[in-house]
C-alpha positions as CSV (number, residue, x, y, z in Angstrom):
1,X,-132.0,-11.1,-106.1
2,X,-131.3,-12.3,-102.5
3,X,-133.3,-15.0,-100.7
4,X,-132.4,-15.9,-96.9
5,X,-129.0,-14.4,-97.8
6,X,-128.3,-16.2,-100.2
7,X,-128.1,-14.8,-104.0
8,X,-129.8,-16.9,-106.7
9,X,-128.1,-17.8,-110.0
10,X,-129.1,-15.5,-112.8
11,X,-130.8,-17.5,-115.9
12,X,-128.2,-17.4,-118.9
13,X,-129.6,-14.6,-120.7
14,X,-129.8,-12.3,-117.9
15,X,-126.0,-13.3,-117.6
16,X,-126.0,-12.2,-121.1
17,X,-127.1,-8.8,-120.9
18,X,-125.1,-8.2,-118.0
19,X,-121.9,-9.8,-118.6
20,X,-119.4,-6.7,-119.5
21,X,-121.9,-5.0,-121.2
22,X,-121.0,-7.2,-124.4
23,X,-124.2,-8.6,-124.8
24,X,-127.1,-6.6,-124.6
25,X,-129.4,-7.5,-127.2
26,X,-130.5,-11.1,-126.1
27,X,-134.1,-10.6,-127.9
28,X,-136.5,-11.7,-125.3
29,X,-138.0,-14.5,-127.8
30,X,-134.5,-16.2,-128.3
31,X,-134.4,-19.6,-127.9
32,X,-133.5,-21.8,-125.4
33,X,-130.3,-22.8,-127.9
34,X,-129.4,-18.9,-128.8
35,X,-129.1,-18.4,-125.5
36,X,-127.0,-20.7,-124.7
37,X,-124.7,-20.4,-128.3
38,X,-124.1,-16.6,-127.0
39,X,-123.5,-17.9,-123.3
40,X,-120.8,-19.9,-124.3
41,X,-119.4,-17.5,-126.4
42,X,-119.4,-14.5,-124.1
43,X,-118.3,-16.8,-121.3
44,X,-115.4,-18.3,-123.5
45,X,-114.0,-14.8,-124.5
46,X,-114.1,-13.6,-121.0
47,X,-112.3,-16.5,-119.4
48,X,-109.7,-16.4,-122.3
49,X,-108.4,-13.0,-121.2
50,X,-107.0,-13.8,-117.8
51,X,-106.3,-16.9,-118.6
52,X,-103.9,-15.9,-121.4
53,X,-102.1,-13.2,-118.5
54,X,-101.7,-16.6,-116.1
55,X,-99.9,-18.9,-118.9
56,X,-98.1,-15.6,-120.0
57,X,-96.6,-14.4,-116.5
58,X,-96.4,-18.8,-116.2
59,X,-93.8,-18.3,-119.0
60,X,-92.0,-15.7,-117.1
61,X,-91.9,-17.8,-113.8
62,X,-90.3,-20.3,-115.9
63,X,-87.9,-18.3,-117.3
64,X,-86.8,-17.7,-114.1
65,X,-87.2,-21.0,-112.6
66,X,-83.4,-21.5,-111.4
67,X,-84.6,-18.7,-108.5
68,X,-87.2,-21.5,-107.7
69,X,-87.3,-24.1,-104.5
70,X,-88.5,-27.4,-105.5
71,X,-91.6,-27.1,-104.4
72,X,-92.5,-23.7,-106.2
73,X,-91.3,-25.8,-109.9
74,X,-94.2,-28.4,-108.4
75,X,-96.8,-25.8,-107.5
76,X,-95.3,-23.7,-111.1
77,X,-95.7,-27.0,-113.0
78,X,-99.7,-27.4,-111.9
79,X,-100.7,-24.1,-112.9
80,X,-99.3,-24.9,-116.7
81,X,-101.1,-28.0,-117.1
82,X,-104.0,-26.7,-115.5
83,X,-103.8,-23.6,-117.4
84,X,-103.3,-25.3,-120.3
85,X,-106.4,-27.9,-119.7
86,X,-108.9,-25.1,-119.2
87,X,-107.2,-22.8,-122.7
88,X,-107.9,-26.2,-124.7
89,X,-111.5,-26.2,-122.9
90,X,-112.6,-22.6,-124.1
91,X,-110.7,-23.2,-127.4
92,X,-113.0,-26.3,-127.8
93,X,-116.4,-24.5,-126.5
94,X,-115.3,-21.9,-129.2
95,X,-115.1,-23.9,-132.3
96,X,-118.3,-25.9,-131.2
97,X,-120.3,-22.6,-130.7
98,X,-119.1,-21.9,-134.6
99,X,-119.7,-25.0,-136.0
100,X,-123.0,-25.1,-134.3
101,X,-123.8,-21.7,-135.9
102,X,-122.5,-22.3,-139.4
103,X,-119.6,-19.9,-138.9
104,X,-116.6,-22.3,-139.8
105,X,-116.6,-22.6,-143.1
106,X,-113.7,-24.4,-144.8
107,X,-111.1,-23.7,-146.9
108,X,-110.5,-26.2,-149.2
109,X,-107.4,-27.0,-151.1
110,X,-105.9,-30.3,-153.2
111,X,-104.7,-32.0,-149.8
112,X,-102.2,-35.1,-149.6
113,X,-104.0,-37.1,-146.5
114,X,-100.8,-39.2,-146.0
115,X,-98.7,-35.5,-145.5
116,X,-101.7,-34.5,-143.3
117,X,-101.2,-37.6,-141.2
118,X,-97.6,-37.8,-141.4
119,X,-97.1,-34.4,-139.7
120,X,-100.1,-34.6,-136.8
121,X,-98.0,-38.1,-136.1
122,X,-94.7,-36.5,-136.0
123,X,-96.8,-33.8,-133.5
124,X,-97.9,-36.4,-131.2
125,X,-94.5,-38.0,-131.1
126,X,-93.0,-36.0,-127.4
127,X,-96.9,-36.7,-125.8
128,X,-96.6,-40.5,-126.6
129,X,-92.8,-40.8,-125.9
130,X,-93.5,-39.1,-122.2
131,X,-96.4,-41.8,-121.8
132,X,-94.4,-44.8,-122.9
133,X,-96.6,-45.4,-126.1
134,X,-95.6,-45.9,-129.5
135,X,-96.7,-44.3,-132.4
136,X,-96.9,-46.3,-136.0
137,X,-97.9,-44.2,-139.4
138,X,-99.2,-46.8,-142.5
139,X,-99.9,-44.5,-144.9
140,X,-100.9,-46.1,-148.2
141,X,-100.7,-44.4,-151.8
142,X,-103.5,-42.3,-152.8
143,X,-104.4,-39.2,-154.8
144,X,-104.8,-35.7,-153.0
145,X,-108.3,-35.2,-151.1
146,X,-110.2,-31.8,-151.9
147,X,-110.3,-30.8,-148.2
148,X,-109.2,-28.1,-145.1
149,X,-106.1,-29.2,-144.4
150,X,-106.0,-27.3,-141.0
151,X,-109.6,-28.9,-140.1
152,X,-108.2,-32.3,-140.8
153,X,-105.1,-31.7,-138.8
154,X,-107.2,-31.4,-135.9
155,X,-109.4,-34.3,-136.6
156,X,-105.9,-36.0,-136.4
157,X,-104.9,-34.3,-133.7
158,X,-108.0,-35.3,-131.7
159,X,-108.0,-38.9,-132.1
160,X,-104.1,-39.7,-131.9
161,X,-104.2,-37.5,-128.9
162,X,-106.8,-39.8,-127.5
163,X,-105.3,-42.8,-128.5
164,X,-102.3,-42.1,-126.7
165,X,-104.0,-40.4,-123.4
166,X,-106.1,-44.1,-122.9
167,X,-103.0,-46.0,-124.0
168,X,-101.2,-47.9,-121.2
169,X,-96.9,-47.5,-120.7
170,X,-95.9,-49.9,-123.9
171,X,-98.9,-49.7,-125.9
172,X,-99.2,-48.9,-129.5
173,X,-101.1,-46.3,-131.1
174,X,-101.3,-47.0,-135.3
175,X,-102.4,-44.7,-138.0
176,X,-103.6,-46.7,-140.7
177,X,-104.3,-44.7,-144.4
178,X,-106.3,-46.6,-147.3
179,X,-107.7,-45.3,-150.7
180,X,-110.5,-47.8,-151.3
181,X,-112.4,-47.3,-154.1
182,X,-112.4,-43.7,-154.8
183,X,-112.6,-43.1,-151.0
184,X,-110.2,-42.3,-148.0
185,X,-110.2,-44.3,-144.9
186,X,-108.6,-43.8,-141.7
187,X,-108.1,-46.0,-138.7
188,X,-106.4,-44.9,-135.3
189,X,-106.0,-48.3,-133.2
190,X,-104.8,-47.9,-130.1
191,X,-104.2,-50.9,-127.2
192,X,-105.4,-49.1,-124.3
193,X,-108.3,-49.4,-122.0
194,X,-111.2,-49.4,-124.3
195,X,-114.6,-48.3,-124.4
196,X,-117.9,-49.8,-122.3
197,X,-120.2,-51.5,-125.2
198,X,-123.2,-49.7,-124.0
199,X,-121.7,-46.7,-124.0
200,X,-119.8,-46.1,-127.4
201,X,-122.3,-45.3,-129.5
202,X,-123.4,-42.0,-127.4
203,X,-119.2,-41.3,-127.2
204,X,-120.1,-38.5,-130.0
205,X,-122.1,-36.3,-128.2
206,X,-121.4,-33.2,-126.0
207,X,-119.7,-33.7,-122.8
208,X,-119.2,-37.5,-123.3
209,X,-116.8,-39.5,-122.1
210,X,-116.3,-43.2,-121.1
211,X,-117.4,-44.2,-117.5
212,X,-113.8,-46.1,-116.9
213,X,-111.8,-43.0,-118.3
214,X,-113.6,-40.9,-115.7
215,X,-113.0,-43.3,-113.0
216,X,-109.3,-43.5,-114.2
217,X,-109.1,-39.7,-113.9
218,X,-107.5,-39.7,-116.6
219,X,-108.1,-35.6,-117.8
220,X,-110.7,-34.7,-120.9
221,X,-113.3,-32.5,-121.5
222,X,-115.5,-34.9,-123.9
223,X,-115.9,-32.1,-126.4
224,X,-112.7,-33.6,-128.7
225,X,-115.0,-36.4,-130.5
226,X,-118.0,-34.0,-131.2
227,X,-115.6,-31.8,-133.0
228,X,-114.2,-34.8,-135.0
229,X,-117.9,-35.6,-135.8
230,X,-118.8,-32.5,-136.9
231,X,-115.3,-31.6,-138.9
232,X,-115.5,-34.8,-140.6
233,X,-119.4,-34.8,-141.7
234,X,-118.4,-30.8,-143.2
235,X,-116.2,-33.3,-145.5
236,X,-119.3,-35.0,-146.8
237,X,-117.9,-38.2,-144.4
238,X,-118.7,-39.6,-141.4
239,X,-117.3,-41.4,-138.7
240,X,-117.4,-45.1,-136.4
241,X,-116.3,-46.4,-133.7
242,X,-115.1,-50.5,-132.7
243,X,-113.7,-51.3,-129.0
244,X,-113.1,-54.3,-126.7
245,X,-113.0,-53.0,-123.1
246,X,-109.5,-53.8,-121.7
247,X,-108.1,-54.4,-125.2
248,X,-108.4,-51.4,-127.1
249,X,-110.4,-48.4,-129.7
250,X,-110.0,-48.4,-133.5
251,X,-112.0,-45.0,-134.7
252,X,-112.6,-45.3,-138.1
253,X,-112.7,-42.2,-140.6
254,X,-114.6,-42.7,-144.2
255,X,-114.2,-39.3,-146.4
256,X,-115.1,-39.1,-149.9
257,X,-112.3,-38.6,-152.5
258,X,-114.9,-35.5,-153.8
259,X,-117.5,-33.9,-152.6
260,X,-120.5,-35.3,-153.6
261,X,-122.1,-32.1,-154.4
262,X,-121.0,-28.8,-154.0
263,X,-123.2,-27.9,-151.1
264,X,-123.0,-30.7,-149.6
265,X,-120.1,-29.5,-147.8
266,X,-122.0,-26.1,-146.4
267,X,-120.1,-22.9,-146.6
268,X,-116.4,-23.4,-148.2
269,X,-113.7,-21.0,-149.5
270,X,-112.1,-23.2,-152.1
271,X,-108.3,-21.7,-152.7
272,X,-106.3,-23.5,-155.3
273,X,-108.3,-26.2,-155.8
274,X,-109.8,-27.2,-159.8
């Protein structure tokens, strides 16, 4: 529809049904959050297709690069990162939509945390040696943790990767494991710019992110702690937060050494475990 010349925004679900023709069968009773769950998800798909030709043919200008002038490596080297920013943006509206819909259920195994941690550590290690920061791993002794070791990766992956990005050049990111009375907890400390007081507690929720990182422009989506959240409570935990603004963030990770019950933990695909 065209008013004045100007066309008007389709509503979501009419974007829906005509986006692709994929989604056709938005029932006209769907609420306001179905809509939106299959918005995202069309959306996310579509986007991820020529996004994945522009880092591929990326690679291939990089292969090539000694052809390259200075200033094409420059304008070469922005379309990676922001390539790469938007791929981690629809891989992050993906996994939400799922957990939001049940559809990520995890497989659970016998799971050494202090391995888990260990390896997401030695992951971050070029990211924090480009920024200047140091990384520090105390891992204490503990018995293995009936978990999804790939969803726990990421919960690792997620904060260390924050604790770096809001670090300053010097600063010190540590990765502290305890087993504390038949539970596991996790600290990642970092010495960075820290969090508003008034504003931490809401630091959980979809599209959140500190006032001062924004103003920083330092880059983030404020999708990474909702997924921690929501990975961490599938584990029958839950997570906190403690910052200073100007001195630093500890996010604190409490998971249980065992489920409490079995469905507790929602739908699971336990492999190897006893």
């Amino acid at each position: 529809m065209v008013r004045g010349g100007v066309p008007l925004a389709r509503s979501h679900p009419d974007r829906l049904r005509g986006e692709s023709g994929r989604v056709r069968d938005v029932p006209s009773g769907a609420s306001a959050d179905e809509a939106r769950a299959q918005f995202l998800a069309v959306i996310s798909h579509e986007m991820r297709t020529p996004l994945t030709s522009i880092i591929s043919f990326s690679e291939l200008l990089r292969g090539e690069a000694d052809g390259l002038s200075p200033e094409g490596l420059r304008f070469l080297g922005i379309i990676e990162r922001n390539a790469d920013r938007l791929l981690r943006l629809i891989d992050d509206l993906l996994m939400l939509n799922r957990l939001e819909a049940g559809g990520l259920p995890l497989e659970l195994t016998q799971v050494s945390l202090p391995d888990v941690a260990a390896e997401a550590v030695k992951n971050a290690a070029p990211m924090a040696a480009k920024s200047g920061v140091t990384v520090h791993l105390d891992a204490g002794d503990g018995p293995e943790l009936l978990a999804d070791p790939r969803r726990l990766t990421q919960v690792f992956d997620n904060l260390i990767g924050n604790a770096v990005k809001f670090s300053h050049v010097d600063g010190l990111v540590r990765v502290r494991l305890r087993h504390v009375r038949g539970n596991w907890r996790i600290d990642v400390s970092d010495t960075g710019i820290g969090i508003p007081a008034d504003e931490a507690a809401r630091l959980f929720g979809l599209f959140v992110r500190g006032s001062n990182a924004r103003t920083a422009g330092l880059p983030g989506t404020g999708l990474g702690l909702a997924i921690v959240k929501s990975l961490v409570e599938m584990h029958g935990g839950h997570v906190k937060v403690e910052s200073v603004l100007g001195e630093g963030t500890t996010f604190s990770v409490y998971l249980p050494g065992r489920p409490r019950r079995h469905g507790d933990l929602g739908s699971t695909v336990i492999s190897g475990a006893q």
